[in-house]
Amino acid sequence: MNCPEIDRLSQPGAWTEAERAHVEGCARCLALSAEYAAFTAGNSRVSADEAAGAHARLSSFVDRITSEGAPAGASACAAAQPPRAGWLARFAQWCAGPQGRLAVGFAAVAIVAGVVFVPRAMRGPQVGDTARGGAGTERQAELLTVVAAGAGAYTVTWLPMPGAESYLVEVLDPLFAVVHSANAGASLTWTLEPGTIGAGAYVRVIALRQGDRILEQGPMALPGK
C-alpha cells in the first residue's frame, strides 16, 4: 500500500491493521511517526502553560498562512481541493503549494546558514543548547558533538535517532560535498583519523534503516577548521 497521508500518520490510534503493518515496515513512515510522537510528548523542562502557549501560537500562524487562499495563477485543481482537518495537515498542504515551496526554499537556505530560530517549547535538545544559570543548573543534552582527540584526529558523538539501525558518519568540505564517509554501525561515537579528513570542514551523522537515510544530525564544524 502507499504511505498514509501525514494527517493519518499523526493519528496512530485510528490506524487500520494494514496501515499499522505498513508503518512498522516503512522506514520513512516509522521515522515520521516517531518524530511526531516525540513532539507531542513534550519536554519535561517546558511547563504545561508554556507548551500550550507555543501550540496556540503555532496553530494561529498556520491558520493565518493557510487562509490566504491560492495565489493568482494557481492551478484550478489545487485551488479546488477541500481543506483537510488539523493544523498539521493544513500546513503540509500549504507547503505543497507555490507559496509553500517558496517558503520551504528560504527555510532551507536559512537552515544551512544556521539562523533558524525555533520556539523552545517545540524543540528537543540542540547542539550547544545549554541551560544558563548557576553552578547547579543542569546541562541539556547535545545532539552532535565534535572534539579534537589529538594528533589531528576528532571524536564525534551523537544521540540515538528514532528508528535507526546504524549510523553513517560523513566528512564534508566547505561547500558541503562529501569527502569521506564511514559506517559506524550501531555505535554512538566515532573517531575520525587525520588521513580521512583531508579538506573536510564539517561532519554530520546520518541514521540508516534498511539502507535508507531517515534522519541526520549536523553538519557541525570541525574545531580549528
Tab-separated table of C-alpha atoms in Angstrom:
chain	number	residue	atom	x	y	z
A	1	MET	CA	0.000	0.000	0.000
A	2	ASN	CA	1.015	3.656	-0.418
A	3	CYS	CA	2.315	5.629	2.546
A	4	PRO	CA	-0.517	7.170	4.621
A	5	GLU	CA	-1.120	10.926	4.456
A	6	ILE	CA	0.680	12.962	7.121
A	7	ASP	CA	-2.576	13.698	8.967
A	8	ARG	CA	-3.212	9.953	9.128
A	9	LEU	CA	0.300	9.293	10.451
A	10	SER	CA	-0.404	11.729	13.287
A	11	GLN	CA	-3.339	9.573	14.498
A	12	PRO	CA	-1.811	6.168	15.391
A	13	GLY	CA	-4.855	5.248	17.471
A	14	ALA	CA	-7.001	5.303	14.336
A	15	TRP	CA	-4.710	3.197	12.116
A	16	THR	CA	-6.117	0.098	10.464
A	17	GLU	CA	-4.165	-3.149	10.769
A	18	ALA	CA	-2.945	-2.682	7.195
A	19	GLU	CA	-1.759	0.856	7.957
A	20	ARG	CA	-0.028	-0.242	11.159
A	21	ALA	CA	1.765	-3.062	9.338
A	22	HIS	CA	2.852	-0.637	6.627
A	23	VAL	CA	4.197	1.948	9.107
A	24	GLU	CA	6.141	-0.703	11.037
A	25	GLY	CA	7.778	-1.880	7.803
A	26	CYS	CA	8.393	1.528	6.185
A	27	ALA	CA	11.489	3.451	7.306
A	28	ARG	CA	10.035	6.795	6.207
A	29	CYS	CA	6.672	6.370	7.933
A	30	LEU	CA	8.261	4.923	11.082
A	31	ALA	CA	10.646	7.876	11.373
A	32	LEU	CA	7.868	10.421	10.786
A	33	SER	CA	5.553	8.827	13.345
A	34	ALA	CA	8.393	8.581	15.887
A	35	GLU	CA	9.270	12.255	15.403
A	36	TYR	CA	5.600	13.247	15.767
A	37	ALA	CA	5.255	11.135	18.924
A	38	ALA	CA	8.366	12.761	20.415
A	39	PHE	CA	6.996	16.202	19.531
A	40	THR	CA	3.575	15.604	21.086
A	41	ALA	CA	5.120	14.006	24.197
A	42	GLY	CA	6.573	17.388	25.076
A	43	ASN	CA	9.617	18.162	27.168
A	44	SER	CA	9.901	17.860	30.936
A	45	ARG	CA	11.848	21.133	31.002
A	46	VAL	CA	8.871	23.006	29.496
A	47	SER	CA	5.867	23.900	31.650
A	48	ALA	CA	2.363	22.967	30.526
A	49	ASP	CA	1.432	26.652	30.194
A	50	GLU	CA	4.493	27.374	28.074
A	51	ALA	CA	3.800	24.388	25.812
A	52	ALA	CA	0.118	25.339	25.456
A	53	GLY	CA	1.076	28.897	24.549
A	54	ALA	CA	3.561	27.702	21.918
A	55	HIS	CA	0.948	25.353	20.433
A	56	ALA	CA	-1.613	28.177	20.293
A	57	ARG	CA	0.858	30.498	18.552
A	58	LEU	CA	1.773	27.797	16.034
A	59	SER	CA	-1.884	26.980	15.324
A	60	SER	CA	-2.645	30.690	14.855
A	61	PHE	CA	0.307	31.067	12.485
A	62	VAL	CA	-0.772	28.046	10.414
A	63	ASP	CA	-4.373	29.319	10.301
A	64	ARG	CA	-3.144	32.695	9.064
A	65	ILE	CA	-0.876	31.462	6.278
A	66	THR	CA	-3.271	28.749	5.085
A	67	SER	CA	-6.272	31.086	4.971
A	68	GLU	CA	-4.664	33.462	2.493
A	69	GLY	CA	-6.018	31.410	-0.398
A	70	ALA	CA	-4.367	30.320	-3.626
A	71	PRO	CA	-2.210	32.967	-5.324
A	72	ALA	CA	-3.030	34.301	-8.778
A	73	GLY	CA	-2.143	31.755	-11.430
A	74	ALA	CA	-2.517	28.746	-9.133
A	75	SER	CA	-3.976	25.692	-10.818
A	76	ALA	CA	-7.745	25.257	-10.562
A	77	CYS	CA	-7.199	21.714	-9.317
A	78	ALA	CA	-5.042	22.858	-6.402
A	79	ALA	CA	-7.404	25.721	-5.539
A	80	ALA	CA	-10.460	23.476	-5.629
A	81	GLN	CA	-9.123	20.891	-3.182
A	82	PRO	CA	-11.216	20.763	0.017
A	83	PRO	CA	-9.434	21.811	3.236
A	84	ARG	CA	-8.012	18.984	5.342
A	85	ALA	CA	-8.657	18.728	9.053
A	86	GLY	CA	-5.962	19.543	11.590
A	87	TRP	CA	-3.315	22.265	11.575
A	88	LEU	CA	-0.556	19.765	10.758
A	89	ALA	CA	-2.399	18.573	7.641
A	90	ARG	CA	-3.294	22.127	6.574
A	91	PHE	CA	0.315	23.196	6.959
A	92	ALA	CA	1.534	20.206	4.900
A	93	GLN	CA	-0.975	21.054	2.151
A	94	TRP	CA	0.134	24.705	2.181
A	95	CYS	CA	3.784	23.646	1.898
A	96	ALA	CA	2.896	21.669	-1.255
A	97	GLY	CA	1.551	24.832	-2.939
A	98	PRO	CA	3.561	27.510	-4.797
A	99	GLN	CA	3.839	29.841	-1.802
A	100	GLY	CA	4.785	26.937	0.449
A	101	ARG	CA	7.536	25.740	-1.880
A	102	LEU	CA	8.985	29.263	-1.930
A	103	ALA	CA	8.911	29.436	1.875
A	104	VAL	CA	10.490	25.988	2.176
A	105	GLY	CA	13.264	27.118	-0.171
A	106	PHE	CA	14.029	30.136	2.010
A	107	ALA	CA	13.893	27.931	5.107
A	108	ALA	CA	16.418	25.516	3.597
A	109	VAL	CA	18.840	28.384	2.957
A	110	ALA	CA	18.332	29.670	6.499
A	111	ILE	CA	18.957	26.236	7.994
A	112	VAL	CA	22.264	25.910	6.130
A	113	ALA	CA	23.203	29.393	7.356
A	114	GLY	CA	22.310	28.380	10.899
A	115	VAL	CA	19.940	31.272	11.527
A	116	VAL	CA	16.637	29.465	12.092
A	117	PHE	CA	15.004	30.123	15.482
A	118	VAL	CA	12.594	27.509	16.811
A	119	PRO	CA	10.445	28.211	19.900
A	120	ARG	CA	11.984	26.496	22.952
A	121	ALA	CA	8.744	24.651	23.702
A	122	MET	CA	8.852	22.974	20.275
A	123	ARG	CA	12.468	21.875	20.032
A	124	GLY	CA	14.335	18.995	21.534
A	125	PRO	CA	17.981	19.089	22.654
A	126	GLN	CA	20.073	21.164	20.255
A	127	VAL	CA	23.788	21.465	19.569
A	128	GLY	CA	25.201	23.998	22.003
A	129	ASP	CA	21.773	24.454	23.672
A	130	THR	CA	22.997	24.722	27.260
A	131	ALA	CA	20.879	25.886	30.164
A	132	ARG	CA	22.077	29.205	31.582
A	133	GLY	CA	22.223	29.777	35.319
A	134	GLY	CA	24.238	28.984	38.422
A	135	ALA	CA	26.641	26.142	39.021
A	136	GLY	CA	23.779	23.792	39.879
A	137	THR	CA	21.938	24.331	36.575
A	138	GLU	CA	21.512	21.078	34.662
A	139	ARG	CA	23.175	20.983	31.250
A	140	GLN	CA	20.937	19.937	28.394
A	141	ALA	CA	21.991	17.133	26.103
A	142	GLU	CA	23.718	17.976	22.840
A	143	LEU	CA	22.670	16.206	19.640
A	144	LEU	CA	26.068	16.131	17.927
A	145	THR	CA	29.463	16.986	19.396
A	146	VAL	CA	32.893	17.060	17.782
A	147	VAL	CA	36.056	17.397	19.881
A	148	ALA	CA	39.736	17.298	18.964
A	149	ALA	CA	41.287	13.995	20.024
A	150	GLY	CA	44.919	14.968	19.463
A	151	ALA	CA	47.338	14.375	16.581
A	152	GLY	CA	44.810	15.806	14.123
A	153	ALA	CA	42.040	13.320	14.964
A	154	TYR	CA	38.483	14.148	16.058
A	155	THR	CA	35.979	12.253	18.196
A	156	VAL	CA	32.359	12.518	17.056
A	157	THR	CA	29.480	11.590	19.391
A	158	TRP	CA	25.733	11.804	18.849
A	159	LEU	CA	22.384	10.909	20.421
A	160	PRO	CA	20.270	7.932	19.269
A	161	MET	CA	17.849	8.729	16.448
A	162	PRO	CA	14.362	7.125	16.294
A	163	GLY	CA	14.172	4.085	14.024
A	164	ALA	CA	17.920	3.942	13.288
A	165	GLU	CA	19.586	0.565	12.712
A	166	SER	CA	23.044	2.006	12.014
A	167	TYR	CA	24.784	5.339	11.517
A	168	LEU	CA	26.875	6.826	8.708
A	169	VAL	CA	29.496	9.454	9.584
A	170	GLU	CA	30.250	11.868	6.730
A	171	VAL	CA	33.012	14.478	6.434
A	172	LEU	CA	32.075	17.478	4.257
A	173	ASP	CA	34.228	20.103	2.573
A	174	PRO	CA	33.457	23.868	2.862
A	175	LEU	CA	30.878	23.506	0.041
A	176	PHE	CA	29.230	20.559	1.849
A	177	ALA	CA	30.432	17.947	-0.635
A	178	VAL	CA	31.194	14.558	0.968
A	179	VAL	CA	34.942	13.860	1.110
A	180	HIS	CA	34.816	10.826	3.421
A	181	SER	CA	32.180	8.513	4.878
A	182	ALA	CA	32.308	5.629	7.344
A	183	ASN	CA	29.618	3.268	8.659
A	184	ALA	CA	29.733	3.365	12.462
A	185	GLY	CA	27.240	0.513	12.861
A	186	ALA	CA	25.054	0.934	15.942
A	187	SER	CA	27.766	2.869	17.814
A	188	LEU	CA	27.076	6.408	19.038
A	189	THR	CA	30.698	7.558	18.769
A	190	TRP	CA	33.342	7.537	16.050
A	191	THR	CA	36.946	8.717	15.717
A	192	LEU	CA	37.975	10.483	12.521
A	193	GLU	CA	41.659	9.859	11.842
A	194	PRO	CA	43.737	12.663	10.253
A	195	GLY	CA	44.127	10.772	6.978
A	196	THR	CA	40.355	10.562	6.462
A	197	ILE	CA	39.626	14.265	6.915
A	198	GLY	CA	41.526	15.835	4.018
A	199	ALA	CA	39.841	19.095	3.012
A	200	GLY	CA	36.935	18.390	5.341
A	201	ALA	CA	35.483	21.268	7.359
A	202	TYR	CA	32.245	19.767	8.689
A	203	VAL	CA	30.872	16.450	9.905
A	204	ARG	CA	27.342	15.061	10.003
A	205	VAL	CA	25.782	11.780	11.102
A	206	ILE	CA	23.093	10.012	9.056
A	207	ALA	CA	20.659	7.497	10.596
A	208	LEU	CA	20.096	4.438	8.393
A	209	ARG	CA	17.235	1.937	8.399
A	210	GLN	CA	17.208	-0.910	5.882
A	211	GLY	CA	19.822	1.050	3.948
A	212	ASP	CA	17.650	4.182	3.699
A	213	ARG	CA	18.657	7.558	5.123
A	214	ILE	CA	15.895	8.551	7.538
A	215	LEU	CA	17.329	11.265	9.831
A	216	GLU	CA	20.515	13.243	10.319
A	217	GLN	CA	22.382	15.349	12.869
A	218	GLY	CA	24.683	18.161	11.794
A	219	PRO	CA	26.547	19.374	9.908
A	220	MET	CA	28.869	20.522	12.696
A	221	ALA	CA	32.111	22.397	12.058
A	222	LEU	CA	35.351	20.575	12.829
A	223	PRO	CA	37.178	22.574	15.546
A	224	GLY	CA	40.044	24.581	14.109
A	225	LYS	CA	38.912	24.159	10.504
